[in-house]
Amino acid sequence: MNSTRTLPYALLAPALIVVGAISFYPIFYAVDISLHRTEFMQKLAFVGLQNYWRLLESNDFLRAVVTSLKFALGSLLLTIPLGMLFALMLNRNIRFRAAFRTILFIPWTLSQSVTAMLWLWVLNPSFGPAKHILDQLGISQANFLSNPDWAMTIICLVNTWMSYPLPTVLFLAALQTVPKELYEAAHLDGCNTVQSFRHVTLPSIKATVMTTTIMVTLQFFNTVTLIYVLTGGGPLGNTRTLSLLVFLDGFFNFKVAAAAAVGMVIFALNVVFSLSYIRVLRQSHLE
């Protein structure tokens, strides 16, 4: 009897140990480091919440919060509508649909570092294709990634180019579950294309839209490689997001405790978004 009760726990134990070592120990270690003073990689005296108070007094941290929100919201406002537009297009019986699907999903196959290097070449002010196009239009040359007024906009556009395939796939899958009878009924009621989209399509795929929005928001808040390769956080710190601040403080400035404290702030934001994701999923199942 006892062996029957303990057998499930014994079978689960290896998986739980691996999950604990990979997922929970790094979190515990980051919390521990954020509560201590550090010198390079060495943990010193316990200082409680002092590192967190310093963050609130730091202009770099507050500026990184604003920059992260700009990057996440700017990318989100471009990525979700673009993903919806392509999903609606691919959901129709158009010629060369398979070819369009292949072309539209190519950015999804590239890593962040490859995407960043590709766009560094495209936007190169000396020999990039953008230079040739601007010359043809009679526009003066400009290094957009070195311009404080343009750097964040360009990064959001590049991030959108890399990210839109995921919403497209999810929206396309959701669109294919909408019964055609609903569109036929809407057509009989006199609805045009826009009204059918508003009153039939959007309510039918609302849960997918909301969960996708939360998923890509989490992805944007944790983006490091793309921004680091494109601008390194510059010019003048205008593209230094929270996740990039953790990377730079931890691996370049050796402010490990400060980096851990910022990492915990990002972790808390991710938890809030994850709880929202779970709540949306539960509501969609109840509906």
Coordinates of C-alpha atoms in Angstrom, one line a residue:
M1 CA 0.0 0.0 0.0
N2 CA 2.8 2.4 1.0
S3 CA 4.7 1.6 -2.2
T4 CA 1.6 2.3 -4.3
R5 CA 1.3 5.8 -2.7
T6 CA 4.9 6.7 -3.1
L7 CA 5.4 5.3 -6.6
P8 CA 3.9 8.4 -8.4
Y9 CA 6.1 10.8 -6.3
A10 CA 9.2 8.6 -7.1
L11 CA 8.4 8.8 -10.8
L12 CA 7.9 12.5 -10.7
A13 CA 11.0 13.2 -8.6
P14 CA 13.6 13.3 -11.4
A15 CA 11.5 15.7 -13.5
L16 CA 10.8 17.9 -10.4
I17 CA 14.5 18.0 -9.6
V18 CA 15.4 19.1 -13.2
V19 CA 12.7 21.7 -13.3
G20 CA 13.8 23.0 -9.8
A21 CA 17.4 23.2 -10.9
I22 CA 16.7 24.9 -14.2
S23 CA 13.8 27.2 -13.3
F24 CA 13.6 27.9 -9.6
Y25 CA 17.2 27.9 -8.5
P26 CA 18.2 30.8 -10.8
I27 CA 15.3 32.8 -9.5
F28 CA 16.2 32.1 -5.9
Y29 CA 19.9 33.0 -6.7
A30 CA 18.9 36.2 -8.4
V31 CA 16.7 37.2 -5.4
D32 CA 19.6 36.4 -3.1
I33 CA 22.1 38.4 -5.1
S34 CA 19.8 41.4 -5.3
L35 CA 19.7 41.6 -1.5
H36 CA 23.5 41.7 -1.2
R37 CA 26.3 44.1 -2.0
T38 CA 28.6 42.7 -4.7
E39 CA 32.1 43.4 -6.0
F40 CA 32.5 42.1 -9.6
M41 CA 31.1 38.5 -9.3
Q42 CA 31.7 38.1 -5.6
K43 CA 28.7 38.3 -3.1
L44 CA 29.5 40.4 0.0
A45 CA 27.4 41.8 2.8
F46 CA 23.6 41.6 3.1
V47 CA 22.0 45.0 2.4
G48 CA 18.3 44.1 2.3
L49 CA 16.2 46.2 -0.1
Q50 CA 19.0 48.8 -0.6
N51 CA 19.6 47.9 -4.2
Y52 CA 15.9 48.3 -5.0
W53 CA 15.8 51.7 -3.4
R54 CA 18.8 52.8 -5.4
L55 CA 16.9 51.7 -8.5
L56 CA 14.0 54.1 -7.7
E57 CA 16.5 56.9 -7.3
S58 CA 18.4 56.0 -10.5
N59 CA 17.6 58.1 -13.6
D60 CA 19.0 55.3 -15.8
F61 CA 16.5 52.8 -14.3
L62 CA 13.5 55.1 -14.6
R63 CA 14.5 56.1 -18.2
A64 CA 14.9 52.3 -19.0
V65 CA 11.3 51.7 -17.8
V66 CA 10.0 54.4 -20.1
T67 CA 12.1 53.1 -23.0
S68 CA 10.9 49.5 -22.4
L69 CA 7.3 50.7 -22.5
K70 CA 8.0 52.7 -25.7
F71 CA 9.6 49.7 -27.3
A72 CA 6.9 47.2 -26.2
L73 CA 3.9 49.4 -27.0
G74 CA 5.4 50.7 -30.3
S75 CA 6.2 47.2 -31.5
L76 CA 2.8 45.9 -30.3
L77 CA 0.8 48.6 -32.1
L78 CA 2.5 47.6 -35.3
T79 CA 2.8 43.9 -34.9
I80 CA -0.7 42.9 -34.0
P81 CA -2.5 44.9 -36.8
L82 CA 0.1 43.7 -39.3
G83 CA -0.3 40.1 -38.2
M84 CA -4.1 40.4 -38.5
L85 CA -3.9 41.9 -41.9
F86 CA -1.7 39.1 -43.3
A87 CA -3.9 36.5 -41.6
L88 CA -7.0 37.9 -43.2
M89 CA -5.2 37.9 -46.6
L90 CA -3.9 34.3 -46.2
N91 CA -7.4 33.1 -45.1
R92 CA -8.8 34.0 -48.5
N93 CA -8.7 31.9 -51.6
I94 CA -6.1 34.0 -53.5
R95 CA -3.6 32.9 -56.2
F96 CA -0.2 31.8 -55.1
R97 CA -1.3 31.6 -51.5
A98 CA 1.3 28.9 -50.6
A99 CA 4.0 31.2 -52.0
F100 CA 2.8 34.2 -50.0
R101 CA 2.7 32.1 -46.8
T102 CA 6.3 31.0 -47.4
I103 CA 7.5 34.5 -48.1
L104 CA 5.6 36.1 -45.2
F105 CA 7.0 33.6 -42.7
I106 CA 10.6 33.9 -43.7
P107 CA 11.4 36.5 -40.9
W108 CA 10.3 34.0 -38.3
T109 CA 13.1 31.6 -39.3
L110 CA 15.8 34.2 -38.6
S111 CA 17.4 34.7 -35.2
Q112 CA 17.5 38.1 -33.5
S113 CA 21.3 38.5 -34.2
V114 CA 20.9 37.6 -37.9
T115 CA 17.9 39.9 -38.3
A116 CA 19.9 42.8 -36.6
M117 CA 22.9 42.2 -38.9
L118 CA 20.7 42.1 -41.9
W119 CA 19.1 45.4 -41.1
L120 CA 22.4 47.0 -40.2
W121 CA 23.5 46.2 -43.7
V122 CA 20.2 47.5 -45.2
L123 CA 20.4 50.8 -43.3
N124 CA 24.1 51.3 -43.7
P125 CA 24.5 55.0 -44.6
S126 CA 27.4 54.3 -46.9
F127 CA 26.4 51.3 -49.1
G128 CA 23.1 49.9 -47.8
P129 CA 20.0 49.6 -50.1
A130 CA 18.3 52.3 -48.0
K131 CA 21.0 54.7 -49.2
H132 CA 20.3 54.0 -52.8
I133 CA 16.5 54.4 -52.3
L134 CA 17.0 57.7 -50.5
D135 CA 19.3 58.9 -53.2
Q136 CA 16.6 58.1 -55.8
L137 CA 14.0 60.1 -53.8
G138 CA 16.4 63.0 -53.4
I139 CA 16.5 62.7 -49.6
S140 CA 19.7 63.5 -47.8
Q141 CA 21.7 60.7 -46.3
A142 CA 21.1 59.9 -42.6
N143 CA 22.3 57.3 -40.2
F144 CA 19.0 56.5 -38.6
L145 CA 20.3 54.2 -35.9
S146 CA 22.7 57.0 -34.7
N147 CA 19.9 59.6 -34.7
P148 CA 18.2 60.0 -31.2
D149 CA 15.0 60.9 -32.9
W150 CA 14.9 57.9 -35.2
A151 CA 16.7 55.0 -33.4
M152 CA 13.7 53.8 -31.3
T153 CA 11.3 54.0 -34.3
I154 CA 13.7 52.0 -36.5
I155 CA 14.2 49.3 -33.8
C156 CA 10.4 49.0 -33.4
L157 CA 10.0 48.6 -37.2
V158 CA 12.8 45.9 -37.3
N159 CA 11.2 44.1 -34.3
T160 CA 7.8 44.2 -36.0
W161 CA 9.3 42.8 -39.2
M162 CA 10.8 39.9 -37.2
S163 CA 7.8 39.3 -34.9
Y164 CA 4.6 39.6 -37.1
P165 CA 4.7 36.0 -38.4
L166 CA 3.8 34.6 -34.9
P167 CA 0.5 36.6 -34.6
T168 CA -0.2 35.8 -38.3
V169 CA 0.0 32.1 -37.7
L170 CA -2.1 32.2 -34.5
F171 CA -4.7 34.5 -36.1
L172 CA -4.9 32.4 -39.3
A173 CA -5.5 29.3 -37.2
A174 CA -8.3 31.1 -35.3
L175 CA -9.9 32.5 -38.5
Q176 CA -10.2 29.0 -40.0
T177 CA -12.4 28.0 -37.0
V178 CA -15.0 30.7 -37.6
P179 CA -18.1 29.1 -39.1
K180 CA -18.9 30.4 -42.6
E181 CA -22.6 30.5 -41.8
L182 CA -21.9 33.5 -39.5
Y183 CA -20.5 35.4 -42.5
E184 CA -23.5 34.3 -44.7
A185 CA -25.9 35.5 -42.0
A186 CA -24.1 38.8 -41.7
H187 CA -24.1 39.3 -45.5
L188 CA -27.9 38.6 -45.6
D189 CA -28.3 41.3 -42.9
G190 CA -26.5 43.8 -45.1
C191 CA -23.1 43.9 -43.4
N192 CA -20.2 45.0 -45.6
T193 CA -16.7 43.7 -45.2
V194 CA -15.7 46.0 -42.4
Q195 CA -18.9 45.4 -40.5
S196 CA -18.5 41.6 -40.9
F197 CA -14.9 41.9 -39.5
R198 CA -16.1 44.0 -36.5
H199 CA -19.3 42.0 -35.6
V200 CA -18.3 38.4 -36.7
T201 CA -14.5 38.0 -37.0
L202 CA -13.3 39.9 -34.0
P203 CA -15.7 38.5 -31.4
S204 CA -15.0 35.0 -32.7
I205 CA -11.2 35.2 -32.3
K206 CA -11.2 37.6 -29.4
A207 CA -9.5 35.1 -27.0
T208 CA -6.7 34.4 -29.5
V209 CA -6.1 38.1 -30.1
M210 CA -5.8 38.8 -26.4
T211 CA -3.6 35.8 -25.6
T212 CA -1.4 36.6 -28.6
T213 CA -1.1 40.2 -27.5
I214 CA 0.1 39.1 -24.0
M215 CA 2.5 36.6 -25.5
V216 CA 4.2 39.1 -27.8
T217 CA 4.3 41.7 -25.0
L218 CA 6.2 39.3 -22.8
Q219 CA 8.6 38.6 -25.7
F220 CA 9.2 42.4 -26.3
F221 CA 9.9 43.1 -22.7
N222 CA 12.6 40.4 -22.7
T223 CA 14.3 41.4 -26.0
V224 CA 18.0 41.9 -25.7
T225 CA 20.0 40.6 -28.7
L226 CA 18.2 42.6 -31.3
I227 CA 18.6 46.0 -29.6
Y228 CA 22.1 45.3 -28.5
V229 CA 23.3 44.4 -32.0
L230 CA 21.5 47.3 -33.6
T231 CA 22.4 50.1 -31.3
G232 CA 24.0 48.8 -28.1
G233 CA 21.5 50.9 -26.1
G234 CA 22.5 54.2 -27.9
P235 CA 22.5 56.8 -29.1
L236 CA 22.7 58.6 -25.7
G237 CA 20.8 55.7 -24.0
N238 CA 17.7 56.3 -26.0
T239 CA 17.2 52.6 -26.7
R240 CA 18.4 51.1 -23.4
T241 CA 15.5 49.0 -22.2
L242 CA 15.3 47.2 -18.9
S243 CA 16.4 43.9 -20.3
L244 CA 19.4 45.5 -22.0
L245 CA 20.2 47.3 -18.8
V246 CA 20.4 44.0 -17.0
F247 CA 22.8 42.7 -19.7
L248 CA 25.0 45.7 -19.7
D249 CA 25.2 46.1 -15.9
G250 CA 25.7 42.4 -15.3
F251 CA 28.3 41.5 -18.0
F252 CA 30.0 44.8 -18.9
N253 CA 29.8 47.0 -15.8
F254 CA 30.0 44.1 -13.3
K255 CA 27.2 45.6 -11.2
V256 CA 25.8 42.2 -10.5
A257 CA 23.5 43.2 -7.6
A258 CA 22.0 46.1 -9.5
A259 CA 21.5 43.9 -12.5
A260 CA 19.8 41.2 -10.4
A261 CA 17.5 43.8 -8.9
V262 CA 16.4 45.1 -12.3
G263 CA 16.0 41.4 -13.4
M264 CA 13.6 40.9 -10.5
V265 CA 11.6 43.9 -11.6
I266 CA 11.3 42.4 -15.1
F267 CA 10.4 39.0 -13.5
A268 CA 7.6 40.7 -11.6
L269 CA 6.3 42.3 -14.8
N270 CA 6.4 39.0 -16.5
V271 CA 4.5 37.4 -13.7
V272 CA 1.8 40.0 -14.0
F273 CA 1.5 39.4 -17.7
S274 CA 1.5 35.6 -17.2
L275 CA -1.3 35.8 -14.7
S276 CA -3.2 38.0 -17.2
Y277 CA -2.6 35.3 -19.8
I278 CA -3.9 32.5 -17.6
R279 CA -7.0 34.6 -16.7
V280 CA -7.7 35.2 -20.4
L281 CA -7.3 31.5 -21.2
R282 CA -9.8 30.6 -18.4
Q283 CA -12.3 33.1 -19.6
S284 CA -12.0 31.8 -23.1
H285 CA -12.6 28.2 -21.9
L286 CA -15.6 29.3 -19.9
E287 CA -17.1 31.0 -22.9

